[in-house]
Amino acid sequence: GGIWDLTLSNISYLGRANMGGIAGVLGLNTTADNISLSGNITGTDNGVGGAFGYSNTVSTVRNINSSVNVAGGRSVGGIIGSVDASSIAYELKSSGNISGTVGVGGILGSTGGNVTFTRCTSQGSFIKGTSSVGGITGNHTQTSNVTNSYSTVTTITGDTYVGGIIGTIAGGTIDNCYSSSNIIASGNYVGGIVGYSAADVSDSFYTGNLTGSTATTGVGPVVGVSTRTFTNNFAYDTSGSASECTNLGGGGCNTRGYTAEPPESDFYK
């Protein structure tokens, strides 16, 4: 089945769990395509998203533009709250403000399935949570792939496992991603691209500021802690440093020749 060519404006929903602007639960082998939403959704429990609250089946979600402000408990996302199955997410854009507790992301809150993200963007004013908070996704407990995606969310706030793209990821790849989001985090596992990474991270770039953490380890301008490969990743250093980011836990970084923020087309292609 599928949901296509849908516009929902100024929605206003208040409820508990598994809430979404289109549906609370996304069904088996469903494709959602070419959808636009605006408004506000507030849930008091888990699984709250701008378009869908929860998916536990194979699905494809693409070409969704959401300016919905989303608030909930655990697993809160600008497009989908929680996914527990293999899924494909392509060209998703969220410009709403997102808040929750654990597993909070500009596009997806949490996933226990293998999800592939391509050309996803998050552009709201803030994303707020306590743990596993990210500009694109909050928490990946399984292998996932995130490519050609970026976050220009103004501020991302959390305690631990906080990243400009992903809070924490258990495996897979993060490639050609970019974040300019300012990150305010009080604890460790905090990074400009990903807080804690068991995925391979490559060709990614950070231009925001990390503040608030008093941790002496597990905080880095690109990755807080990485257990996998780390290739050709950079962060903008306001002091003008010209050395590559090679210290996974911190240290100075450069801009690979950029003197200002790179054009979004470099990362969204």
Coordinates of C-alpha atoms in Angstrom, one line a residue:
G1 CA 0.0 0.0 0.0
G2 CA 1.0 3.6 -0.1
I3 CA 0.3 7.2 0.9
W4 CA 1.0 9.8 -1.8
D5 CA 0.6 13.4 -2.7
L6 CA -0.8 14.6 0.6
T7 CA -0.7 18.1 2.3
L8 CA -1.8 18.6 5.9
S9 CA -1.6 22.1 7.2
N10 CA -1.8 23.5 10.8
I11 CA -2.5 20.1 12.4
S12 CA -2.8 20.1 16.2
Y13 CA -2.7 16.7 17.9
L14 CA -2.5 15.9 21.6
G15 CA -2.3 12.3 22.9
R16 CA 0.0 9.6 24.4
A17 CA 2.1 7.1 22.4
N18 CA 2.6 6.2 18.7
M19 CA 1.4 9.5 17.4
G20 CA 2.0 11.0 14.0
G21 CA 0.7 13.7 11.7
I22 CA -0.4 11.1 9.1
A23 CA -0.7 7.9 11.2
G24 CA 0.4 6.5 14.5
V25 CA 1.7 3.3 13.0
L26 CA 3.1 2.8 9.5
G27 CA 1.9 -0.5 8.0
L28 CA 3.7 -3.4 6.3
N29 CA 5.4 -2.6 2.9
T30 CA 4.0 0.9 2.9
T31 CA 5.5 3.6 0.8
A32 CA 4.9 7.2 1.8
D33 CA 5.9 9.8 -0.9
N34 CA 5.4 13.5 -1.6
I35 CA 3.9 14.6 1.6
S36 CA 3.9 18.1 3.3
L37 CA 2.9 18.8 6.9
S38 CA 2.8 21.7 9.3
G39 CA 1.5 22.2 12.8
N40 CA 2.0 20.8 16.3
I41 CA 2.0 17.3 17.8
T42 CA 2.4 16.6 21.5
G43 CA 2.5 13.1 23.0
T44 CA 3.0 12.2 26.7
D45 CA 4.7 8.9 26.0
N46 CA 6.9 7.1 23.4
G47 CA 6.9 7.0 19.6
V48 CA 6.0 10.5 18.5
G49 CA 6.8 11.8 15.0
G50 CA 5.8 14.6 12.6
A51 CA 4.5 12.2 10.1
F52 CA 4.5 8.7 11.7
G53 CA 4.8 7.6 15.3
Y54 CA 6.1 4.0 14.9
S55 CA 7.0 1.5 12.2
N56 CA 7.8 -2.2 12.9
T57 CA 7.6 -3.3 9.3
V58 CA 9.6 -2.9 6.1
S59 CA 8.7 0.5 4.6
T60 CA 10.0 3.3 2.3
V61 CA 9.5 6.9 3.3
R62 CA 10.6 9.6 0.8
N63 CA 10.0 13.2 -0.2
I64 CA 8.4 14.4 3.0
N65 CA 8.6 18.0 4.1
S66 CA 7.5 18.6 7.7
S67 CA 7.5 21.9 9.6
V68 CA 5.6 20.2 12.5
N69 CA 6.8 20.9 16.1
V70 CA 7.0 17.6 17.9
A71 CA 7.1 16.9 21.6
G72 CA 7.0 13.6 23.5
G73 CA 8.8 11.2 25.7
R74 CA 11.2 8.6 24.3
S75 CA 11.7 8.1 20.6
V76 CA 10.7 11.4 19.2
G77 CA 11.5 12.5 15.6
G78 CA 10.7 15.3 13.2
I79 CA 9.4 12.7 10.6
I80 CA 9.2 9.3 12.5
G81 CA 9.4 8.6 16.2
S82 CA 10.6 5.0 16.2
V83 CA 11.5 2.3 13.6
D84 CA 12.0 -1.4 14.4
A85 CA 12.4 -2.8 10.9
S86 CA 14.6 -2.4 7.8
S87 CA 13.5 0.8 6.1
I88 CA 14.6 3.3 3.5
A89 CA 14.4 7.1 4.2
Y90 CA 15.1 9.4 1.2
E91 CA 14.9 13.1 0.8
L92 CA 13.2 13.9 4.2
K93 CA 13.2 17.4 5.5
S94 CA 12.2 18.6 8.9
S95 CA 12.1 22.3 10.0
G96 CA 10.1 21.9 13.2
N97 CA 11.3 22.1 16.8
I98 CA 11.7 18.7 18.4
S99 CA 11.8 17.8 22.1
G100 CA 11.8 14.6 24.1
T101 CA 13.9 12.5 26.6
V102 CA 15.9 9.5 25.2
G103 CA 16.2 9.0 21.4
V104 CA 15.4 12.4 19.9
G105 CA 16.3 13.4 16.3
G106 CA 15.5 15.9 13.7
I107 CA 14.3 13.2 11.3
L108 CA 14.0 10.0 13.4
G109 CA 14.1 9.4 17.1
S110 CA 15.2 5.8 17.5
T111 CA 15.7 2.7 15.4
G112 CA 16.1 -0.9 16.2
G113 CA 16.2 -1.9 12.5
N114 CA 18.6 -1.4 9.6
V115 CA 17.6 2.0 8.1
T116 CA 19.2 3.7 5.2
F117 CA 19.1 7.5 5.2
T118 CA 20.0 9.5 2.1
R119 CA 19.6 13.2 1.4
C120 CA 17.9 14.0 4.7
T121 CA 18.0 17.5 6.2
S122 CA 17.0 19.0 9.6
Q123 CA 16.6 22.8 9.8
G124 CA 14.6 23.7 13.0
S125 CA 15.5 26.1 15.8
F126 CA 16.1 23.4 18.4
I127 CA 16.3 19.7 19.2
K128 CA 16.2 18.9 22.9
G129 CA 16.5 15.7 24.8
T130 CA 18.5 14.0 27.6
S131 CA 20.3 11.1 26.0
S132 CA 20.8 9.9 22.4
V133 CA 20.1 13.2 20.7
G134 CA 21.0 14.0 17.1
G135 CA 20.4 16.5 14.3
I136 CA 19.2 13.7 12.0
T137 CA 18.7 10.7 14.3
G138 CA 19.0 10.1 18.0
N139 CA 19.7 6.4 18.6
H140 CA 20.6 3.5 16.3
T141 CA 20.8 0.1 18.1
Q142 CA 21.3 -1.8 14.9
T143 CA 23.5 -1.2 11.8
S144 CA 22.4 1.8 9.7
N145 CA 23.7 3.9 6.8
V146 CA 23.4 7.7 6.8
T147 CA 24.8 9.5 3.7
N148 CA 24.6 12.9 2.0
S149 CA 22.6 14.4 4.9
Y150 CA 23.0 17.6 7.0
S151 CA 21.7 19.5 10.0
T152 CA 21.5 23.3 10.3
V153 CA 19.3 23.1 13.4
T154 CA 20.4 26.1 15.5
T155 CA 20.9 24.3 18.8
I156 CA 21.0 20.7 19.9
T157 CA 20.8 20.1 23.6
G158 CA 21.3 17.0 25.7
D159 CA 23.3 15.3 28.5
T160 CA 25.1 12.3 26.9
Y161 CA 25.3 10.7 23.5
V162 CA 24.7 13.9 21.6
G163 CA 25.8 14.6 18.0
G164 CA 25.2 17.1 15.2
I165 CA 24.0 14.2 12.9
I166 CA 23.6 11.2 15.2
G167 CA 23.6 10.7 19.0
T168 CA 24.7 7.0 19.0
I169 CA 25.0 4.3 16.3
A170 CA 25.8 0.6 16.7
G171 CA 27.2 0.0 13.2
G172 CA 27.1 0.8 9.5
T173 CA 28.4 4.0 7.8
I174 CA 28.1 7.8 8.1
D175 CA 29.4 9.3 4.9
N176 CA 29.3 12.8 3.4
C177 CA 27.4 14.4 6.2
Y178 CA 27.5 18.0 7.5
S179 CA 26.3 19.8 10.6
S180 CA 26.5 23.5 11.6
S181 CA 24.4 23.0 14.7
N182 CA 25.6 24.4 18.0
I183 CA 25.7 21.6 20.6
I184 CA 25.1 22.1 24.3
A185 CA 25.8 18.9 26.3
S186 CA 26.6 18.4 30.0
G187 CA 28.2 15.0 29.8
N188 CA 30.4 12.8 27.6
Y189 CA 29.9 10.9 24.3
V190 CA 29.4 14.2 22.5
G191 CA 30.6 15.0 18.9
G192 CA 30.0 17.5 16.1
I193 CA 28.8 14.7 13.8
V194 CA 28.2 11.7 16.2
G195 CA 28.4 11.3 19.9
Y196 CA 29.3 7.6 20.1
S197 CA 30.0 5.7 16.8
A198 CA 30.5 2.0 16.1
A199 CA 30.0 2.9 12.4
D200 CA 32.6 4.0 9.8
V201 CA 32.7 7.8 9.6
S202 CA 34.0 9.4 6.4
D203 CA 34.0 12.7 4.5
S204 CA 32.0 14.6 7.1
F205 CA 32.3 18.1 8.3
Y206 CA 31.3 20.1 11.4
T207 CA 31.1 23.9 11.7
G208 CA 29.2 24.5 14.9
N209 CA 30.3 25.0 18.5
L210 CA 30.3 22.4 21.3
T211 CA 29.8 23.8 24.8
G212 CA 28.7 22.9 28.3
S213 CA 30.5 19.6 28.8
T214 CA 33.0 19.3 31.6
A215 CA 34.0 15.7 30.6
T216 CA 37.7 15.3 29.9
T217 CA 37.2 12.3 27.5
G218 CA 34.6 11.3 25.0
V219 CA 34.0 14.8 23.6
G220 CA 35.3 15.6 20.1
P221 CA 34.7 18.2 17.3
V222 CA 33.7 15.4 14.9
V223 CA 33.2 12.2 16.9
G224 CA 33.0 11.9 20.7
V225 CA 34.1 8.2 20.8
S226 CA 34.7 6.0 17.7
T227 CA 35.4 2.3 17.7
R228 CA 35.5 2.0 13.8
T229 CA 37.3 3.8 11.0
F230 CA 37.5 7.5 10.8
T231 CA 38.5 8.9 7.4
N232 CA 38.8 12.4 5.9
N233 CA 36.6 14.2 8.5
F234 CA 37.0 17.8 9.5
A235 CA 35.7 20.5 11.8
Y236 CA 35.9 24.3 11.4
D237 CA 38.4 25.8 13.8
T238 CA 37.7 29.4 14.6
S239 CA 41.4 29.9 15.5
G240 CA 42.3 29.1 11.9
S241 CA 44.1 25.8 12.5
A242 CA 45.1 24.0 9.3
S243 CA 45.6 20.4 10.6
E244 CA 43.3 17.5 9.9
C245 CA 41.1 16.1 12.6
T246 CA 42.9 12.9 13.6
N247 CA 42.3 12.9 17.4
L248 CA 39.0 11.1 17.8
G249 CA 38.5 12.3 21.3
G250 CA 39.2 16.0 20.7
G251 CA 41.8 18.4 19.5
G252 CA 42.1 20.9 16.7
C253 CA 40.6 20.5 13.3
N254 CA 40.6 22.3 10.0
T255 CA 38.2 23.2 7.2
R256 CA 39.9 21.3 4.3
G257 CA 40.5 24.7 2.7
Y258 CA 37.1 26.2 3.4
T259 CA 37.2 29.7 5.0
A260 CA 33.5 29.7 5.7
E261 CA 30.7 27.2 5.9
P262 CA 30.7 24.9 2.9
P263 CA 27.8 25.1 0.4
E264 CA 25.0 22.7 1.3
S265 CA 25.1 21.3 -2.2
D266 CA 28.5 19.7 -1.3
F267 CA 26.8 17.5 1.2
Y268 CA 23.3 17.2 -0.3
K269 CA 23.8 15.6 -3.7

